[in-house]
Amino acid sequence: MSNQKAYEPVDTIDVMRISQELIIKNKIAYRRLATDISPQQILDEIIPQLIKLYKGHVIQIIQFENDLACINLAVLFDDSYTLTMHQSKIGKSRKLMRAINDKYGSATITIINCRYNDVHDSKKNSTHLYKARSGNAIWTRKETERADE
């Protein structure tokens, strides 16, 4: 018995077309980021939207370095933010992220979510927690702001 796989020929024209589309898409993304849009402008656009989406449950937003995107954010929640709340909002959060990436180019922004107390508990470890711990706070909730959900 032979374990050889049957390979189908690839249409060279299709490969070239797809390659060209990706090159154009990446050129647009990098041109926008390199010339007329600063990361701070993007942060100024997305942070209010995230705070509005999650209401008063956001304690901090951390920016961390990673190869995932140009801007990497960790949104840290308080303990009153439940799994049910998260499940109802994660789609909207991903939609915000996609809107930014569609507007400024793919790999412009990525967003992860963590509990604030888990990030500050050295006994807990995960890739997300490590990323959040390695970054810097770019927004912190004021003591007067409370969760209203």
Backbone as JSON Lines, residues from 0, in Angstrom:
{"i":0,"aa":"M","n":[0.83,-1.19,0.0],"ca":[0.0,0.0,0.0],"c":[0.87,1.25,0.0]}
{"i":1,"aa":"S","n":[0.45,2.18,-0.77],"ca":[1.2,3.43,-0.87],"c":[0.47,4.53,-0.11]}
{"i":2,"aa":"N","n":[1.23,5.29,0.65],"ca":[0.65,6.4,1.41],"c":[0.87,7.74,0.7]}
{"i":3,"aa":"Q","n":[1.03,7.72,-0.56],"ca":[1.25,8.95,-1.31],"c":[-0.05,9.74,-1.4]}
{"i":4,"aa":"K","n":[0.09,11.05,-1.23],"ca":[-1.07,11.92,-1.34],"c":[-1.17,12.42,-2.77]}
{"i":5,"aa":"A","n":[-2.38,12.58,-3.19],"ca":[-2.61,13.13,-4.52],"c":[-2.72,14.65,-4.39]}
{"i":6,"aa":"Y","n":[-1.85,15.37,-5.04],"ca":[-1.87,16.81,-4.99],"c":[-2.53,17.37,-6.24]}
{"i":7,"aa":"E","n":[-3.37,18.37,-6.04],"ca":[-3.99,19.01,-7.18],"c":[-3.12,20.18,-7.61]}
{"i":8,"aa":"P","n":[-3.04,20.39,-8.89],"ca":[-2.23,21.53,-9.36],"c":[-2.9,22.85,-8.95]}
{"i":9,"aa":"V","n":[-2.06,23.83,-8.66],"ca":[-2.55,25.14,-8.27],"c":[-2.46,26.06,-9.47]}
{"i":10,"aa":"D","n":[-3.51,26.82,-9.65],"ca":[-3.52,27.78,-10.76],"c":[-2.61,28.95,-10.39]}
{"i":11,"aa":"T","n":[-1.56,29.12,-11.13],"ca":[-0.57,30.16,-10.86],"c":[-1.19,31.56,-10.88]}
{"i":12,"aa":"I","n":[-2.14,31.77,-11.74],"ca":[-2.81,33.07,-11.84],"c":[-3.55,33.38,-10.53]}
{"i":13,"aa":"D","n":[-4.23,32.38,-9.97],"ca":[-4.94,32.59,-8.69],"c":[-3.96,32.91,-7.56]}
{"i":14,"aa":"V","n":[-2.85,32.22,-7.52],"ca":[-1.85,32.47,-6.49],"c":[-1.3,33.89,-6.62]}
{"i":15,"aa":"M","n":[-1.03,34.31,-7.83],"ca":[-0.51,35.66,-8.06],"c":[-1.55,36.71,-7.68]}
{"i":16,"aa":"R","n":[-2.8,36.47,-8.0],"ca":[-3.87,37.41,-7.67],"c":[-4.02,37.56,-6.16]}
{"i":17,"aa":"I","n":[-4.07,36.44,-5.45],"ca":[-4.2,36.46,-4.0],"c":[-2.99,37.15,-3.37]}
{"i":18,"aa":"S","n":[-1.81,36.84,-3.85],"ca":[-0.6,37.46,-3.34],"c":[-0.64,38.98,-3.54]}
{"i":19,"aa":"Q","n":[-1.06,39.41,-4.71],"ca":[-1.14,40.84,-5.01],"c":[-2.17,41.53,-4.1]}
{"i":20,"aa":"E","n":[-3.3,40.88,-3.85],"ca":[-4.32,41.44,-2.96],"c":[-3.76,41.64,-1.55]}
{"i":21,"aa":"L","n":[-3.01,40.66,-1.06],"ca":[-2.42,40.78,0.28],"c":[-1.36,41.88,0.32]}
{"i":22,"aa":"I","n":[-0.57,41.99,-0.72],"ca":[0.44,43.05,-0.77],"c":[-0.23,44.42,-0.74]}
{"i":23,"aa":"I","n":[-1.28,44.59,-1.49],"ca":[-1.99,45.88,-1.53],"c":[-2.61,46.18,-0.17]}
{"i":24,"aa":"K","n":[-3.24,45.18,0.43],"ca":[-3.87,45.37,1.74],"c":[-2.83,45.77,2.78]}
{"i":25,"aa":"N","n":[-1.69,45.12,2.81],"ca":[-0.65,45.45,3.77],"c":[-0.04,46.83,3.5]}
{"i":26,"aa":"K","n":[0.12,47.19,2.23],"ca":[0.65,48.51,1.91],"c":[-0.27,49.6,2.43]}
{"i":27,"aa":"I","n":[-1.57,49.4,2.27],"ca":[-2.55,50.39,2.76],"c":[-2.44,50.51,4.28]}
{"i":28,"aa":"A","n":[-2.37,49.39,4.97],"ca":[-2.28,49.4,6.44],"c":[-1.03,50.12,6.9]}
{"i":29,"aa":"Y","n":[0.1,49.78,6.34],"ca":[1.36,50.39,6.79],"c":[1.44,51.86,6.37]}
{"i":30,"aa":"R","n":[0.89,52.21,5.23],"ca":[0.9,53.6,4.79],"c":[0.1,54.45,5.77]}
{"i":31,"aa":"R","n":[-1.07,53.96,6.16],"ca":[-1.9,54.71,7.11],"c":[-1.19,54.88,8.44]}
{"i":32,"aa":"L","n":[-0.62,53.8,8.94],"ca":[0.06,53.88,10.23],"c":[1.33,54.72,10.16]}
{"i":33,"aa":"A","n":[2.02,54.67,9.04],"ca":[3.3,55.37,8.92],"c":[3.13,56.86,8.65]}
{"i":34,"aa":"T","n":[2.05,57.25,8.0],"ca":[1.96,58.65,7.58],"c":[0.98,59.49,8.38]}
{"i":35,"aa":"D","n":[-0.26,59.12,8.41],"ca":[-1.23,60.07,8.93],"c":[-1.96,59.65,10.2]}
{"i":36,"aa":"I","n":[-1.75,58.49,10.7],"ca":[-2.45,58.06,11.9],"c":[-1.44,57.6,12.94]}
{"i":37,"aa":"S","n":[-1.45,58.24,14.08],"ca":[-0.54,57.83,15.16],"c":[-1.25,56.79,16.03]}
{"i":38,"aa":"P","n":[-0.49,55.94,16.7],"ca":[-1.11,54.99,17.63],"c":[-1.96,55.69,18.7]}
{"i":39,"aa":"Q","n":[-1.53,56.88,19.13],"ca":[-2.31,57.6,20.14],"c":[-3.69,57.98,19.62]}
{"i":40,"aa":"Q","n":[-3.79,58.34,18.34],"ca":[-5.09,58.65,17.76],"c":[-6.01,57.42,17.78]}
{"i":41,"aa":"I","n":[-5.43,56.27,17.51],"ca":[-6.21,55.03,17.53],"c":[-6.64,54.72,18.96]}
{"i":42,"aa":"L","n":[-5.73,54.89,19.92],"ca":[-6.07,54.68,21.34],"c":[-7.17,55.64,21.77]}
{"i":43,"aa":"D","n":[-7.07,56.89,21.37],"ca":[-8.09,57.89,21.72],"c":[-9.45,57.53,21.15]}
{"i":44,"aa":"E","n":[-9.45,56.79,20.07],"ca":[-10.69,56.35,19.45],"c":[-11.27,55.11,20.14]}
{"i":45,"aa":"I","n":[-10.43,54.14,20.47],"ca":[-10.92,52.85,20.98],"c":[-11.19,52.85,22.48]}
{"i":46,"aa":"I","n":[-10.4,53.56,23.28],"ca":[-10.55,53.49,24.74],"c":[-11.94,53.94,25.2]}
{"i":47,"aa":"P","n":[-12.45,55.08,24.75],"ca":[-13.81,55.45,25.18],"c":[-14.86,54.42,24.77]}
{"i":48,"aa":"Q","n":[-14.67,53.8,23.62],"ca":[-15.62,52.78,23.17],"c":[-15.59,51.55,24.08]}
{"i":49,"aa":"L","n":[-14.38,51.14,24.51],"ca":[-14.26,49.99,25.41],"c":[-14.88,50.31,26.77]}
{"i":50,"aa":"I","n":[-14.62,51.5,27.29],"ca":[-15.17,51.89,28.58],"c":[-16.69,51.94,28.52]}
{"i":51,"aa":"K","n":[-17.22,52.47,27.43],"ca":[-18.67,52.52,27.26],"c":[-19.26,51.12,27.16]}
{"i":52,"aa":"L","n":[-18.6,50.24,26.42],"ca":[-19.09,48.87,26.24],"c":[-19.16,48.13,27.57]}
{"i":53,"aa":"Y","n":[-18.12,48.23,28.37],"ca":[-18.04,47.47,29.61],"c":[-18.55,48.24,30.83]}
{"i":54,"aa":"K","n":[-19.08,49.42,30.6],"ca":[-19.63,50.28,31.64],"c":[-18.58,50.51,32.72]}
{"i":55,"aa":"G","n":[-18.95,50.4,33.99],"ca":[-18.02,50.69,35.08],"c":[-17.2,49.51,35.54]}
{"i":56,"aa":"H","n":[-17.19,48.44,34.78],"ca":[-16.46,47.24,35.21],"c":[-14.96,47.29,34.89]}
{"i":57,"aa":"V","n":[-14.56,48.2,34.02],"ca":[-13.14,48.3,33.65],"c":[-12.39,49.04,34.75]}
{"i":58,"aa":"I","n":[-11.35,48.41,35.28],"ca":[-10.5,49.05,36.29],"c":[-9.31,49.71,35.61]}
{"i":59,"aa":"Q","n":[-8.69,48.99,34.67],"ca":[-7.52,49.51,33.97],"c":[-7.48,48.99,32.54]}
{"i":60,"aa":"I","n":[-6.8,49.75,31.7],"ca":[-6.46,49.28,30.36],"c":[-4.94,49.35,30.26]}
{"i":61,"aa":"I","n":[-4.35,48.22,29.94],"ca":[-2.9,48.07,29.87],"c":[-2.49,47.95,28.41]}
{"i":62,"aa":"Q","n":[-1.41,48.63,28.05],"ca":[-0.83,48.43,26.72],"c":[0.45,47.64,26.89]}
{"i":63,"aa":"F","n":[0.59,46.54,26.12],"ca":[1.76,45.69,26.22],"c":[2.38,45.47,24.85]}
{"i":64,"aa":"E","n":[3.65,45.12,24.85],"ca":[4.38,44.86,23.61],"c":[4.17,43.4,23.19]}
{"i":65,"aa":"N","n":[3.95,43.2,21.89],"ca":[3.78,41.86,21.37],"c":[3.83,41.94,19.86]}
{"i":66,"aa":"D","n":[4.12,40.82,19.22],"ca":[4.15,40.77,17.77],"c":[2.76,40.58,17.16]}
{"i":67,"aa":"L","n":[1.74,40.48,18.0],"ca":[0.39,40.24,17.5],"c":[-0.12,41.4,16.64]}
{"i":68,"aa":"A","n":[0.16,42.62,17.09],"ca":[-0.35,43.8,16.4],"c":[0.51,45.0,16.77]}
{"i":69,"aa":"C","n":[0.21,46.12,16.13],"ca":[0.92,47.36,16.47],"c":[0.53,47.84,17.86]}
{"i":70,"aa":"I","n":[-0.75,47.71,18.21],"ca":[-1.26,48.13,19.51],"c":[-1.89,46.9,20.17]}
{"i":71,"aa":"N","n":[-1.41,46.57,21.37],"ca":[-1.92,45.41,22.11],"c":[-2.45,45.91,23.44]}
{"i":72,"aa":"L","n":[-3.73,45.63,23.71],"ca":[-4.36,46.11,24.93],"c":[-4.88,44.94,25.76]}
{"i":73,"aa":"A","n":[-4.79,45.11,27.08],"ca":[-5.43,44.2,28.03],"c":[-6.43,45.02,28.81]}
{"i":74,"aa":"V","n":[-7.7,44.62,28.77],"ca":[-8.75,45.29,29.52],"c":[-8.93,44.51,30.82]}
{"i":75,"aa":"L","n":[-8.71,45.19,31.96],"ca":[-8.78,44.54,33.26],"c":[-10.1,44.89,33.95]}
{"i":76,"aa":"F","n":[-10.83,43.84,34.36],"ca":[-12.15,44.0,34.95],"c":[-12.13,43.82,36.46]}
{"i":77,"aa":"D","n":[-13.15,44.39,37.11],"ca":[-13.32,44.16,38.54],"c":[-14.01,42.81,38.77]}
{"i":78,"aa":"D","n":[-14.12,42.41,40.03],"ca":[-14.69,41.09,40.35],"c":[-16.2,41.01,40.12]}
{"i":79,"aa":"S","n":[-16.87,42.15,39.98],"ca":[-18.32,42.11,39.75],"c":[-18.66,41.76,38.29]}
{"i":80,"aa":"Y","n":[-17.65,41.76,37.44],"ca":[-17.86,41.43,36.02],"c":[-17.92,39.91,35.9]}
{"i":81,"aa":"T","n":[-19.09,39.39,35.54],"ca":[-19.32,37.95,35.53],"c":[-19.08,37.33,34.16]}
{"i":82,"aa":"L","n":[-19.0,36.02,34.14],"ca":[-18.82,35.28,32.9],"c":[-20.01,35.53,31.96]}
{"i":83,"aa":"T","n":[-21.21,35.6,32.51],"ca":[-22.4,35.86,31.7],"c":[-22.3,37.23,31.03]}
{"i":84,"aa":"M","n":[-21.85,38.23,31.78],"ca":[-21.66,39.56,31.2],"c":[-20.62,39.5,30.08]}
{"i":85,"aa":"H","n":[-19.54,38.77,30.35],"ca":[-18.45,38.68,29.38],"c":[-18.94,38.02,28.09]}
{"i":86,"aa":"Q","n":[-19.7,36.95,28.23],"ca":[-20.21,36.25,27.05],"c":[-21.13,37.13,26.22]}
{"i":87,"aa":"S","n":[-21.87,38.02,26.89],"ca":[-22.78,38.89,26.16],"c":[-22.05,40.06,25.48]}
{"i":88,"aa":"K","n":[-20.84,40.37,25.93],"ca":[-20.11,41.53,25.41],"c":[-18.92,41.18,24.52]}
{"i":89,"aa":"I","n":[-18.46,39.95,24.55],"ca":[-17.25,39.6,23.81],"c":[-17.43,39.81,22.3]}
{"i":90,"aa":"G","n":[-18.59,39.53,21.79],"ca":[-18.84,39.75,20.36],"c":[-18.75,41.22,19.99]}
{"i":91,"aa":"K","n":[-19.26,42.08,20.86],"ca":[-19.19,43.52,20.62],"c":[-17.75,44.02,20.72]}
{"i":92,"aa":"S","n":[-16.98,43.46,21.63],"ca":[-15.57,43.83,21.77],"c":[-14.81,43.43,20.51]}
{"i":93,"aa":"R","n":[-15.06,42.23,20.01],"ca":[-14.4,41.76,18.79],"c":[-14.82,42.61,17.59]}
{"i":94,"aa":"K","n":[-16.07,43.05,17.6],"ca":[-16.56,43.9,16.51],"c":[-15.81,45.24,16.51]}
{"i":95,"aa":"L","n":[-15.59,45.82,17.71],"ca":[-14.81,47.05,17.83],"c":[-13.39,46.85,17.29]}
{"i":96,"aa":"M","n":[-12.78,45.73,17.68],"ca":[-11.43,45.43,17.24],"c":[-11.37,45.27,15.71]}
{"i":97,"aa":"R","n":[-12.34,44.54,15.16],"ca":[-12.39,44.36,13.71],"c":[-12.58,45.69,12.99]}
{"i":98,"aa":"A","n":[-13.43,46.56,13.56],"ca":[-13.68,47.87,12.93],"c":[-12.39,48.69,12.86]}
{"i":99,"aa":"I","n":[-11.6,48.67,13.93],"ca":[-10.32,49.39,13.94],"c":[-9.37,48.76,12.92]}
{"i":100,"aa":"N","n":[-9.29,47.44,12.91],"ca":[-8.4,46.76,11.97],"c":[-8.84,46.95,10.52]}
{"i":101,"aa":"D","n":[-10.14,47.01,10.28],"ca":[-10.62,47.27,8.93],"c":[-10.32,48.71,8.51]}
{"i":102,"aa":"K","n":[-10.43,49.63,9.45],"ca":[-10.22,51.04,9.16],"c":[-8.75,51.38,8.92]}
{"i":103,"aa":"Y","n":[-7.87,50.83,9.77],"ca":[-6.45,51.21,9.73],"c":[-5.54,50.13,9.16]}
{"i":104,"aa":"G","n":[-6.06,48.94,8.96],"ca":[-5.26,47.85,8.41],"c":[-5.17,46.69,9.37]}
{"i":105,"aa":"S","n":[-5.06,45.49,8.82],"ca":[-5.01,44.3,9.66],"c":[-3.81,44.37,10.59]}
{"i":106,"aa":"A","n":[-3.93,43.77,11.74],"ca":[-2.89,43.73,12.77],"c":[-2.59,45.12,13.34]}
{"i":107,"aa":"T","n":[-3.59,46.0,13.33],"ca":[-3.42,47.31,13.97],"c":[-3.59,47.16,15.47]}
{"i":108,"aa":"I","n":[-4.62,46.41,15.9],"ca":[-4.91,46.32,17.33],"c":[-5.38,44.92,17.7]}
{"i":109,"aa":"T","n":[-5.03,44.5,18.9],"ca":[-5.57,43.28,19.48],"c":[-5.94,43.59,20.93]}
{"i":110,"aa":"I","n":[-6.98,42.92,21.42],"ca":[-7.49,43.18,22.77],"c":[-7.67,41.86,23.48]}
{"i":111,"aa":"I","n":[-7.14,41.78,24.71],"ca":[-7.37,40.62,25.57],"c":[-8.09,41.11,26.82]}
{"i":112,"aa":"N","n":[-8.72,40.19,27.54],"ca":[-9.47,40.53,28.74],"c":[-8.97,39.71,29.93]}
{"i":113,"aa":"C","n":[-8.86,40.36,31.09],"ca":[-8.41,39.69,32.32],"c":[-9.1,40.33,33.52]}
{"i":114,"aa":"R","n":[-9.12,39.6,34.6],"ca":[-9.56,40.19,35.88],"c":[-8.38,40.94,36.5]}
{"i":115,"aa":"Y","n":[-8.67,42.11,36.99],"ca":[-7.65,42.95,37.62],"c":[-6.94,42.21,38.75]}
{"i":116,"aa":"N","n":[-7.7,41.55,39.63],"ca":[-7.1,40.85,40.77],"c":[-6.24,39.67,40.33]}
{"i":117,"aa":"D","n":[-6.61,39.01,39.23],"ca":[-5.79,37.89,38.73],"c":[-4.45,38.39,38.21]}
{"i":118,"aa":"V","n":[-4.45,39.54,37.56],"ca":[-3.2,40.11,37.05],"c":[-2.25,40.42,38.2]}
{"i":119,"aa":"H","n":[-2.8,40.86,39.32],"ca":[-1.98,41.27,40.47],"c":[-1.75,40.14,41.47]}
{"i":120,"aa":"D","n":[-2.23,38.93,41.16],"ca":[-2.01,37.76,42.02],"c":[-0.88,36.93,41.4]}
{"i":121,"aa":"S","n":[0.3,36.99,42.01],"ca":[1.48,36.32,41.45],"c":[1.35,34.8,41.42]}
{"i":122,"aa":"K","n":[0.39,34.24,42.16],"ca":[0.19,32.79,42.17],"c":[-0.57,32.32,40.92]}
{"i":123,"aa":"K","n":[-1.24,33.23,40.24],"ca":[-1.99,32.87,39.04],"c":[-1.14,33.17,37.82]}
{"i":124,"aa":"N","n":[-1.15,32.23,36.88],"ca":[-0.35,32.4,35.67],"c":[-1.11,31.94,34.44]}
{"i":125,"aa":"S","n":[-0.97,32.7,33.4],"ca":[-1.47,32.35,32.07],"c":[-0.8,33.29,31.08]}
{"i":126,"aa":"T","n":[-0.91,32.98,29.83],"ca":[-0.31,33.84,28.81],"c":[-0.9,35.23,28.87]}
{"i":127,"aa":"H","n":[-2.24,35.33,29.0],"ca":[-2.89,36.64,29.07],"c":[-2.42,37.43,30.3]}
{"i":128,"aa":"L","n":[-2.33,36.76,31.44],"ca":[-1.9,37.45,32.66],"c":[-0.47,37.94,32.53]}
{"i":129,"aa":"Y","n":[0.4,37.13,31.95],"ca":[1.79,37.53,31.74],"c":[1.86,38.77,30.85]}
{"i":130,"aa":"K","n":[1.08,38.78,29.76],"ca":[1.08,39.92,28.85],"c":[0.62,41.18,29.57]}
{"i":131,"aa":"A","n":[-0.46,41.06,30.35],"ca":[-0.98,42.22,31.08],"c":[0.03,42.72,32.11]}
{"i":132,"aa":"R","n":[0.72,41.8,32.78],"ca":[1.72,42.19,33.78],"c":[2.91,42.9,33.15]}
{"i":133,"aa":"S","n":[3.21,42.58,31.9],"ca":[4.39,43.14,31.25],"c":[4.16,44.54,30.69]}
{"i":134,"aa":"G","n":[2.91,44.99,30.68],"ca":[2.6,46.27,30.05],"c":[2.51,47.43,31.02]}
{"i":135,"aa":"N","n":[2.05,48.55,30.49],"ca":[1.88,49.77,31.26],"c":[0.44,50.23,31.2]}
{"i":136,"aa":"A","n":[-0.06,50.72,32.34],"ca":[-1.43,51.23,32.39],"c":[-1.53,52.51,31.57]}
{"i":137,"aa":"I","n":[-2.49,52.55,30.65],"ca":[-2.71,53.76,29.87],"c":[-4.04,54.41,30.23]}
{"i":138,"aa":"W","n":[-4.86,53.71,31.01],"ca":[-6.11,54.27,31.52],"c":[-6.42,53.55,32.82]}
{"i":139,"aa":"T","n":[-6.81,54.32,33.85],"ca":[-7.19,53.74,35.13],"c":[-8.48,54.41,35.6]}
{"i":140,"aa":"R","n":[-9.4,53.6,36.08],"ca":[-10.69,54.11,36.56],"c":[-10.47,54.96,37.81]}
{"i":141,"aa":"K","n":[-11.2,56.04,37.88],"ca":[-11.16,56.89,39.07],"c":[-11.99,56.23,40.16]}
{"i":142,"aa":"E","n":[-11.65,56.5,41.4],"ca":[-12.38,55.9,42.54],"c":[-13.85,56.25,42.53]}
{"i":143,"aa":"T","n":[-14.22,57.37,41.95],"ca":[-15.63,57.8,41.95],"c":[-16.47,57.06,40.93]}
{"i":144,"aa":"E","n":[-15.83,56.39,39.98],"ca":[-16.56,55.65,38.95],"c":[-16.89,54.26,39.47]}
{"i":145,"aa":"R","n":[-18.1,53.84,39.26],"ca":[-18.56,52.54,39.75],"c":[-19.23,51.75,38.64]}
{"i":146,"aa":"A","n":[-19.3,50.44,38.85],"ca":[-20.02,49.58,37.92],"c":[-21.5,49.83,38.09]}
{"i":147,"aa":"D","n":[-22.2,50.02,36.99],"ca":[-23.65,50.28,37.07],"c":[-24.45,49.18,36.39]}
{"i":148,"aa":"E","n":[-23.86,48.03,36.23],"ca":[-24.57,46.92,35.58],"c":[-24.68,45.78,36.56]}
